[in-house]
Amino acid sequence: MSAVLLIIAAIFLYMQHPKFGKAPSKNHLEVLEKSPNFKEGTFQNIHSTPYITEGYSMIKIAYDFIFTQFPRTVPLDTIPSIKTDLKNLPVNEDVLVWFGHSSYFIQLNGIRFLIDPVFSGNASPIPRSNKSFTGTDIYTVDDMPTIDYLLISHDHYDHLDYETILKLKPKINRVVCGLGVGSHFEHWKFDSSKIIEKDWNEKVVIDNNITLHTATARHFSGRGFTRSNTLWLSFILQTPTFKMYLGGDSGYDTHFAELGKKFDGFDFAILENGQYNKAWQELHMLPEEVLKATLDLKAARLFPVHSSKFKLAFHPWDEPLELLSKHNKNKYHLPLVTPIIGEIIYLNNSKQIFTPWWKELN
């Protein structure tokens, strides 16, 4: 009994570390409760979304995470990458640079965006417990230019990284995040005037030529033992000539078709493709569902992310890209954007060619 109490006390003390963030305060909670998406004390998805698919058990999933050895979940080879000088990119170029997983930099109409950056080499609050794959950490905070808008899709550790955010603080002009996520930033001593919290279906007019829209996703949130006390988002960047969907984490649902209809299609879609399992299929799409979502969005090009940096599921590390490419070749025939880490994606060049870089690696 004494040993159990000591373990509980140690966990409690460790979770007081600022990396765990801070739940919305009572005053903040009063604002969240006004959202139509906040019900019975938590944020809710549009449709019922179980954490575990019917027929699967949390006990079995936990056992597999701890004890079962699945093949090839971590690459033996070094993941290839290119070091692009982000600070000296011509301001008139509309480009995207991916850092692995769901972290990427966008320059659009002269505005610089950074999405879900994780540069600490770890996707967990426990040091060295979920290390990034070899070769995926060539970028650091020092490589980032001044960021006009930091976009955070939700507050899971593989998208909102305390160590990275703290180092980035002097470079960030504005933060856009879901309702409640601003509590973490305030806890980390960010100027509250720089934090823009949004519900689904809202917008931030950046200037006359670019608008940032917030939209739904099918997922959940939480950094401690409490789930869904903050809101998860997807984003749309819209200019007079270009529309771009930034999906965040999401299971497949009707919102993709609804957004495709609302925005009359997209020139470019970024969708998560990785860290999936049928046991949690409502929260993360399987590869073929990613392609279906792209069709629903009426997107001209697909950039699949959420892979190739961290092991968060049981599938082989290269399976997300391999299966998606296979399904696409056999049935969907969509233009795929599959850069290596650091490679420049030219957003206005629909003919840009990318290689299946993962096929040469073990």
CSV table of C-alpha atoms in Angstrom, one decimal:
chain,number,residue,atom,x,y,z
A,1,MET,CA,0.0,0.0,0.0
A,2,SER,CA,2.8,2.4,0.9
A,3,ALA,CA,4.5,1.7,-2.5
A,4,VAL,CA,1.2,2.4,-4.3
A,5,LEU,CA,0.7,5.7,-2.5
A,6,LEU,CA,4.3,6.7,-3.3
A,7,ILE,CA,3.7,6.0,-7.0
A,8,ILE,CA,0.5,8.0,-7.0
A,9,ALA,CA,2.2,10.9,-5.2
A,10,ALA,CA,5.1,10.8,-7.7
A,11,ILE,CA,2.7,10.9,-10.6
A,12,PHE,CA,0.7,13.8,-9.1
A,13,LEU,CA,3.9,15.8,-8.5
A,14,TYR,CA,5.2,15.2,-11.9
A,15,MET,CA,2.0,16.3,-13.5
A,16,GLN,CA,2.4,19.7,-11.9
A,17,HIS,CA,5.1,20.4,-14.4
A,18,PRO,CA,4.1,23.2,-16.8
A,19,LYS,CA,4.4,21.0,-19.8
A,20,PHE,CA,1.0,19.5,-19.0
A,21,GLY,CA,-0.5,22.9,-19.5
A,22,LYS,CA,-3.5,24.2,-17.6
A,23,ALA,CA,-7.2,23.4,-17.8
A,24,PRO,CA,-9.5,26.3,-18.5
A,25,SER,CA,-10.2,28.4,-15.4
A,26,LYS,CA,-13.7,29.0,-14.0
A,27,ASN,CA,-14.0,32.3,-15.8
A,28,HIS,CA,-12.6,30.8,-19.0
A,29,LEU,CA,-15.0,27.9,-18.7
A,30,GLU,CA,-18.0,30.3,-18.7
A,31,VAL,CA,-16.9,31.3,-22.2
A,32,LEU,CA,-16.5,27.7,-23.4
A,33,GLU,CA,-20.0,26.8,-22.1
A,34,LYS,CA,-21.5,29.2,-24.6
A,35,SER,CA,-20.3,27.2,-27.5
A,36,PRO,CA,-23.0,25.0,-29.1
A,37,ASN,CA,-20.3,22.3,-29.3
A,38,PHE,CA,-19.8,22.2,-25.5
A,39,LYS,CA,-22.2,19.8,-23.9
A,40,GLU,CA,-22.4,18.0,-20.5
A,41,GLY,CA,-19.0,19.4,-19.4
A,42,THR,CA,-17.0,18.6,-22.6
A,43,PHE,CA,-16.7,19.4,-26.2
A,44,GLN,CA,-18.5,17.0,-28.5
A,45,ASN,CA,-18.1,15.8,-32.0
A,46,ILE,CA,-20.9,16.4,-34.5
A,47,HIS,CA,-21.7,12.6,-34.5
A,48,SER,CA,-21.2,10.0,-31.9
A,49,THR,CA,-17.5,9.2,-31.7
A,50,PRO,CA,-16.4,6.4,-29.4
A,51,TYR,CA,-12.8,6.3,-28.3
A,52,ILE,CA,-12.7,2.6,-28.9
A,53,THR,CA,-14.4,0.9,-31.9
A,54,GLU,CA,-17.1,-1.6,-31.0
A,55,GLY,CA,-15.7,-5.1,-30.6
A,56,TYR,CA,-12.3,-3.9,-29.2
A,57,SER,CA,-11.2,-3.3,-25.6
A,58,MET,CA,-9.0,-0.7,-24.0
A,59,ILE,CA,-7.3,-3.5,-21.9
A,60,LYS,CA,-6.2,-5.3,-25.1
A,61,ILE,CA,-5.0,-2.1,-26.7
A,62,ALA,CA,-3.1,-1.1,-23.6
A,63,TYR,CA,-1.5,-4.6,-23.4
A,64,ASP,CA,-0.4,-4.4,-27.0
A,65,PHE,CA,1.2,-1.0,-26.5
A,66,ILE,CA,3.2,-2.3,-23.5
A,67,PHE,CA,4.0,-5.9,-24.3
A,68,THR,CA,3.3,-6.8,-28.0
A,69,GLN,CA,6.1,-6.4,-30.5
A,70,PHE,CA,4.8,-5.4,-33.9
A,71,PRO,CA,7.1,-5.5,-37.0
A,72,ARG,CA,8.8,-2.5,-38.6
A,73,THR,CA,7.1,0.2,-36.5
A,74,VAL,CA,10.3,2.1,-36.5
A,75,PRO,CA,12.6,2.4,-39.6
A,76,LEU,CA,16.0,0.9,-39.4
A,77,ASP,CA,17.3,3.5,-42.0
A,78,THR,CA,17.7,7.2,-41.6
A,79,ILE,CA,14.7,9.2,-42.9
A,80,PRO,CA,15.9,11.4,-45.7
A,81,SER,CA,15.6,15.2,-45.4
A,82,ILE,CA,16.7,18.5,-47.0
A,83,LYS,CA,17.6,21.7,-45.1
A,84,THR,CA,15.8,24.6,-46.6
A,85,ASP,CA,16.7,28.1,-45.5
A,86,LEU,CA,13.3,29.2,-44.4
A,87,LYS,CA,14.4,32.7,-43.3
A,88,ASN,CA,15.5,33.6,-46.8
A,89,LEU,CA,12.6,32.3,-48.9
A,90,PRO,CA,11.4,35.0,-51.3
A,91,VAL,CA,8.4,36.6,-49.8
A,92,ASN,CA,6.4,36.4,-53.0
A,93,GLU,CA,6.6,32.6,-53.2
A,94,ASP,CA,3.7,30.5,-51.9
A,95,VAL,CA,5.3,27.5,-50.5
A,96,LEU,CA,5.0,24.7,-47.9
A,97,VAL,CA,7.8,22.9,-46.0
A,98,TRP,CA,7.1,19.8,-44.0
A,99,PHE,CA,9.0,18.8,-40.9
A,100,GLY,CA,7.5,15.3,-40.5
A,101,HIS,CA,4.4,14.1,-38.7
A,102,SER,CA,1.9,17.0,-38.7
A,103,SER,CA,4.4,19.9,-38.4
A,104,TYR,CA,4.8,22.2,-41.4
A,105,PHE,CA,5.5,25.8,-42.5
A,106,ILE,CA,3.4,27.7,-45.0
A,107,GLN,CA,4.2,31.0,-46.7
A,108,LEU,CA,1.1,32.3,-48.5
A,109,ASN,CA,0.6,35.8,-49.8
A,110,GLY,CA,3.6,36.9,-47.9
A,111,ILE,CA,2.2,35.7,-44.5
A,112,ARG,CA,4.1,33.0,-42.6
A,113,PHE,CA,2.2,30.2,-40.8
A,114,LEU,CA,3.6,27.5,-38.6
A,115,ILE,CA,1.3,24.5,-37.9
A,116,ASP,CA,1.6,22.1,-34.9
A,117,PRO,CA,5.4,22.4,-34.5
A,118,VAL,CA,7.2,19.6,-32.6
A,119,PHE,CA,11.0,20.1,-32.6
A,120,SER,CA,11.8,18.5,-29.2
A,121,GLY,CA,12.4,15.0,-30.7
A,122,ASN,CA,9.6,13.5,-28.4
A,123,ALA,CA,5.9,13.1,-28.8
A,124,SER,CA,5.2,12.5,-25.2
A,125,PRO,CA,5.4,14.3,-21.8
A,126,ILE,CA,7.6,11.5,-20.6
A,127,PRO,CA,11.2,12.2,-21.7
A,128,ARG,CA,12.6,9.8,-24.3
A,129,SER,CA,9.4,7.7,-24.3
A,130,ASN,CA,8.4,8.4,-27.9
A,131,LYS,CA,11.5,9.5,-29.7
A,132,SER,CA,11.4,10.8,-33.3
A,133,PHE,CA,12.8,8.6,-36.0
A,134,THR,CA,16.5,9.0,-37.0
A,135,GLY,CA,16.9,11.8,-39.5
A,136,THR,CA,13.6,13.6,-38.8
A,137,ASP,CA,15.0,16.3,-36.5
A,138,ILE,CA,17.2,18.4,-38.7
A,139,TYR,CA,15.1,21.5,-38.1
A,140,THR,CA,15.1,23.4,-34.8
A,141,VAL,CA,13.4,26.5,-33.5
A,142,ASP,CA,16.5,28.5,-34.5
A,143,ASP,CA,15.8,27.7,-38.2
A,144,MET,CA,12.3,29.3,-38.0
A,145,PRO,CA,11.8,32.9,-39.2
A,146,THR,CA,9.4,35.2,-37.5
A,147,ILE,CA,6.0,33.5,-37.5
A,148,ASP,CA,2.9,35.7,-38.2
A,149,TYR,CA,0.4,33.0,-37.2
A,150,LEU,CA,1.0,29.8,-35.2
A,151,LEU,CA,-1.9,27.5,-35.8
A,152,ILE,CA,-2.6,24.7,-33.3
A,153,SER,CA,-5.1,22.1,-34.3
A,154,HIS,CA,-5.5,20.6,-30.8
A,155,ASP,CA,-3.6,20.1,-27.6
A,156,HIS,CA,-2.3,16.5,-27.9
A,157,TYR,CA,1.5,16.3,-27.2
A,158,ASP,CA,2.3,15.3,-30.8
A,159,HIS,CA,0.8,18.6,-31.9
A,160,LEU,CA,1.3,21.0,-29.0
A,161,ASP,CA,4.8,20.6,-27.7
A,162,TYR,CA,5.8,22.5,-24.6
A,163,GLU,CA,9.5,22.6,-25.2
A,164,THR,CA,9.1,23.8,-28.8
A,165,ILE,CA,6.4,26.4,-28.0
A,166,LEU,CA,8.5,27.9,-25.1
A,167,LYS,CA,11.5,28.4,-27.4
A,168,LEU,CA,9.3,29.8,-30.2
A,169,LYS,CA,7.7,32.4,-28.0
A,170,PRO,CA,9.8,35.4,-29.2
A,171,LYS,CA,9.2,34.5,-32.8
A,172,ILE,CA,5.4,34.2,-32.7
A,173,ASN,CA,3.2,37.2,-33.5
A,174,ARG,CA,-0.2,35.5,-33.1
A,175,VAL,CA,-1.6,32.1,-32.0
A,176,VAL,CA,-4.8,30.7,-33.4
A,177,CYS,CA,-6.2,27.7,-31.5
A,178,GLY,CA,-9.5,26.1,-30.5
A,179,LEU,CA,-11.6,27.2,-27.5
A,180,GLY,CA,-9.8,26.5,-24.2
A,181,VAL,CA,-6.4,25.8,-25.8
A,182,GLY,CA,-5.4,29.3,-25.0
A,183,SER,CA,-5.3,28.3,-21.3
A,184,HIS,CA,-2.1,26.4,-22.0
A,185,PHE,CA,-0.5,29.4,-23.7
A,186,GLU,CA,-1.5,31.7,-20.9
A,187,HIS,CA,0.0,29.3,-18.4
A,188,TRP,CA,3.2,29.4,-20.4
A,189,LYS,CA,3.3,33.2,-20.0
A,190,PHE,CA,2.2,34.1,-23.5
A,191,ASP,CA,0.7,37.6,-23.9
A,192,SER,CA,-3.1,37.0,-23.9
A,193,SER,CA,-3.6,39.7,-26.5
A,194,LYS,CA,-1.7,37.5,-29.0
A,195,ILE,CA,-3.9,34.4,-28.5
A,196,ILE,CA,-7.0,34.0,-30.7
A,197,GLU,CA,-9.3,31.2,-29.6
A,198,LYS,CA,-12.0,30.1,-32.1
A,199,ASP,CA,-15.0,27.8,-32.3
A,200,TRP,CA,-15.8,25.8,-35.4
A,201,ASN,CA,-17.1,27.8,-38.3
A,202,GLU,CA,-15.5,31.1,-37.4
A,203,LYS,CA,-12.8,33.1,-39.2
A,204,VAL,CA,-9.8,35.4,-38.8
A,205,VAL,CA,-9.5,38.1,-41.5
A,206,ILE,CA,-5.7,38.4,-41.8
A,207,ASP,CA,-5.8,41.1,-44.5
A,208,ASN,CA,-7.8,42.0,-47.7
A,209,ASN,CA,-6.3,39.1,-49.5
A,210,ILE,CA,-6.2,36.2,-47.0
A,211,THR,CA,-8.7,34.8,-44.6
A,212,LEU,CA,-8.3,31.9,-42.1
A,213,HIS,CA,-11.4,29.9,-41.4
A,214,THR,CA,-11.9,27.4,-38.6
A,215,ALA,CA,-13.8,24.2,-39.2
A,216,THR,CA,-14.8,21.0,-37.5
A,217,ALA,CA,-12.8,17.7,-37.2
A,218,ARG,CA,-13.7,14.4,-35.7
A,219,HIS,CA,-11.3,13.8,-32.8
A,220,PHE,CA,-10.8,14.7,-29.1
A,221,SER,CA,-8.3,16.6,-26.9
A,222,GLY,CA,-6.7,16.5,-23.5
A,223,ARG,CA,-3.2,16.6,-21.9
A,224,GLY,CA,-3.8,15.1,-18.5
A,225,PHE,CA,-6.4,12.6,-17.4
A,226,THR,CA,-9.2,14.9,-18.6
A,227,ARG,CA,-10.5,14.5,-22.1
A,228,SER,CA,-12.1,17.0,-24.5
A,229,ASN,CA,-12.0,20.1,-22.2
A,230,THR,CA,-10.5,22.0,-25.1
A,231,LEU,CA,-11.6,22.2,-28.8
A,232,TRP,CA,-10.0,20.5,-31.8
A,233,LEU,CA,-10.0,22.3,-35.2
A,234,SER,CA,-9.3,22.1,-38.8
A,235,PHE,CA,-8.4,25.2,-40.8
A,236,ILE,CA,-9.0,26.7,-44.2
A,237,LEU,CA,-6.7,29.3,-45.8
A,238,GLN,CA,-8.4,31.2,-48.5
A,239,THR,CA,-7.1,33.9,-50.9
A,240,PRO,CA,-8.9,35.3,-53.9
A,241,THR,CA,-7.2,32.6,-56.1
A,242,PHE,CA,-6.3,29.7,-53.7
A,243,LYS,CA,-8.1,27.6,-51.1
A,244,MET,CA,-6.2,25.2,-48.8
A,245,TYR,CA,-7.6,22.7,-46.3
A,246,LEU,CA,-5.5,21.9,-43.2
A,247,GLY,CA,-7.3,18.9,-41.7
A,248,GLY,CA,-5.7,18.4,-38.3
A,249,ASP,CA,-6.4,15.0,-36.7
A,250,SER,CA,-9.8,13.6,-37.7
A,251,GLY,CA,-11.7,10.4,-38.3
A,252,TYR,CA,-13.8,10.1,-41.4
A,253,ASP,CA,-17.2,11.8,-41.3
A,254,THR,CA,-19.7,14.0,-43.2
A,255,HIS,CA,-17.8,17.2,-42.5
A,256,PHE,CA,-15.5,16.7,-45.4
A,257,ALA,CA,-18.3,16.7,-47.9
A,258,GLU,CA,-20.0,19.6,-46.2
A,259,LEU,CA,-16.8,21.7,-46.4
A,260,GLY,CA,-16.2,20.7,-50.0
A,261,LYS,CA,-19.7,22.0,-50.8
A,262,LYS,CA,-19.4,25.1,-48.7
A,263,PHE,CA,-16.1,26.2,-50.2
A,264,ASP,CA,-16.7,24.8,-53.6
A,265,GLY,CA,-13.7,22.6,-53.5
A,266,PHE,CA,-10.0,23.1,-52.6
A,267,ASP,CA,-6.8,23.5,-54.5
A,268,PHE,CA,-4.8,21.7,-51.9
A,269,ALA,CA,-5.7,19.4,-48.9
A,270,ILE,CA,-3.6,18.3,-46.0
A,271,LEU,CA,-5.0,15.2,-44.3
A,272,GLU,CA,-3.7,13.0,-41.6
A,273,ASN,CA,-2.7,9.5,-42.8
A,274,GLY,CA,-1.0,7.5,-40.1
A,275,GLN,CA,-1.2,6.3,-36.5
A,276,TYR,CA,-4.5,4.7,-37.3
A,277,ASN,CA,-6.0,1.4,-36.2
A,278,LYS,CA,-9.4,-0.2,-36.7
A,279,ALA,CA,-9.6,-0.1,-32.9
A,280,TRP,CA,-9.8,3.7,-33.0
A,281,GLN,CA,-11.0,4.2,-36.5
A,282,GLU,CA,-13.5,6.9,-35.6
A,283,LEU,CA,-10.6,9.1,-34.4
A,284,HIS,CA,-8.0,8.5,-37.2
A,285,MET,CA,-8.7,7.7,-40.8
A,286,LEU,CA,-7.5,4.6,-42.5
A,287,PRO,CA,-5.6,5.2,-45.8
A,288,GLU,CA,-8.5,4.6,-48.1
A,289,GLU,CA,-10.7,6.9,-46.0
A,290,VAL,CA,-8.1,9.7,-46.5
A,291,LEU,CA,-8.7,9.3,-50.3
A,292,LYS,CA,-12.5,9.3,-49.8
A,293,ALA,CA,-12.2,12.5,-47.7
A,294,THR,CA,-10.1,14.1,-50.5
A,295,LEU,CA,-12.9,13.4,-53.0
A,296,ASP,CA,-15.5,14.7,-50.5
A,297,LEU,CA,-13.5,17.9,-50.1
A,298,LYS,CA,-13.3,18.2,-53.9
A,299,ALA,CA,-9.5,18.8,-53.5
A,300,ALA,CA,-7.2,19.0,-56.5
A,301,ARG,CA,-4.2,17.7,-54.6
A,302,LEU,CA,-3.6,15.7,-51.5
A,303,PHE,CA,-0.7,16.0,-49.1
A,304,PRO,CA,-0.9,13.1,-46.5
A,305,VAL,CA,0.8,13.8,-43.1
A,306,HIS,CA,0.8,12.4,-39.6
A,307,SER,CA,3.4,9.8,-40.5
A,308,SER,CA,7.2,9.2,-40.9
A,309,LYS,CA,8.4,10.7,-37.6
A,310,PHE,CA,6.8,9.1,-34.5
A,311,LYS,CA,5.5,5.6,-33.6
A,312,LEU,CA,2.0,6.1,-32.2
A,313,ALA,CA,0.3,3.0,-33.6
A,314,PHE,CA,1.0,-0.6,-34.4
A,315,HIS,CA,1.4,-0.4,-38.2
A,316,PRO,CA,4.7,-0.5,-40.1
A,317,TRP,CA,6.2,2.9,-40.2
A,318,ASP,CA,5.9,3.2,-44.0
A,319,GLU,CA,2.4,1.5,-44.3
A,320,PRO,CA,0.4,4.8,-44.4
A,321,LEU,CA,2.2,6.1,-47.5
A,322,GLU,CA,2.4,2.6,-49.1
A,323,LEU,CA,-1.3,1.7,-48.7
A,324,LEU,CA,-2.5,5.2,-49.6
A,325,SER,CA,-0.4,5.1,-52.8
A,326,LYS,CA,-1.6,1.6,-53.7
A,327,HIS,CA,-5.3,2.5,-53.2
A,328,ASN,CA,-4.8,5.7,-55.1
A,329,LYS,CA,-3.2,4.0,-58.1
A,330,ASN,CA,-5.8,1.3,-58.2
A,331,LYS,CA,-8.9,3.4,-57.8
A,332,TYR,CA,-8.7,7.1,-57.0
A,333,HIS,CA,-6.0,8.6,-59.3
A,334,LEU,CA,-5.5,11.7,-57.3
A,335,PRO,CA,-2.4,13.9,-57.5
A,336,LEU,CA,-0.4,13.1,-54.4
A,337,VAL,CA,2.1,15.4,-52.7
A,338,THR,CA,4.7,13.3,-51.0
A,339,PRO,CA,7.8,15.4,-50.2
A,340,ILE,CA,10.7,14.4,-48.1
A,341,ILE,CA,11.2,16.4,-44.9
A,342,GLY,CA,12.4,19.9,-45.7
A,343,GLU,CA,11.6,19.7,-49.5
A,344,ILE,CA,9.9,22.9,-50.8
A,345,ILE,CA,6.3,22.3,-52.0
A,346,TYR,CA,5.3,25.0,-54.5
A,347,LEU,CA,1.6,25.6,-53.8
A,348,ASN,CA,0.9,27.1,-57.2
A,349,ASN,CA,2.7,24.4,-59.2
A,350,SER,CA,0.2,21.6,-59.6
A,351,LYS,CA,2.6,19.7,-61.9
A,352,GLN,CA,5.4,19.4,-59.3
A,353,ILE,CA,6.7,15.8,-59.1
A,354,PHE,CA,7.5,13.9,-55.9
A,355,THR,CA,9.3,10.6,-55.5
A,356,PRO,CA,8.1,7.6,-53.4
A,357,TRP,CA,11.1,8.1,-51.1
A,358,TRP,CA,9.9,5.6,-48.5
A,359,LYS,CA,10.2,2.7,-50.9
A,360,GLU,CA,14.0,2.6,-50.7
A,361,LEU,CA,14.1,2.4,-46.9
A,362,ASN,CA,13.9,-0.4,-44.3
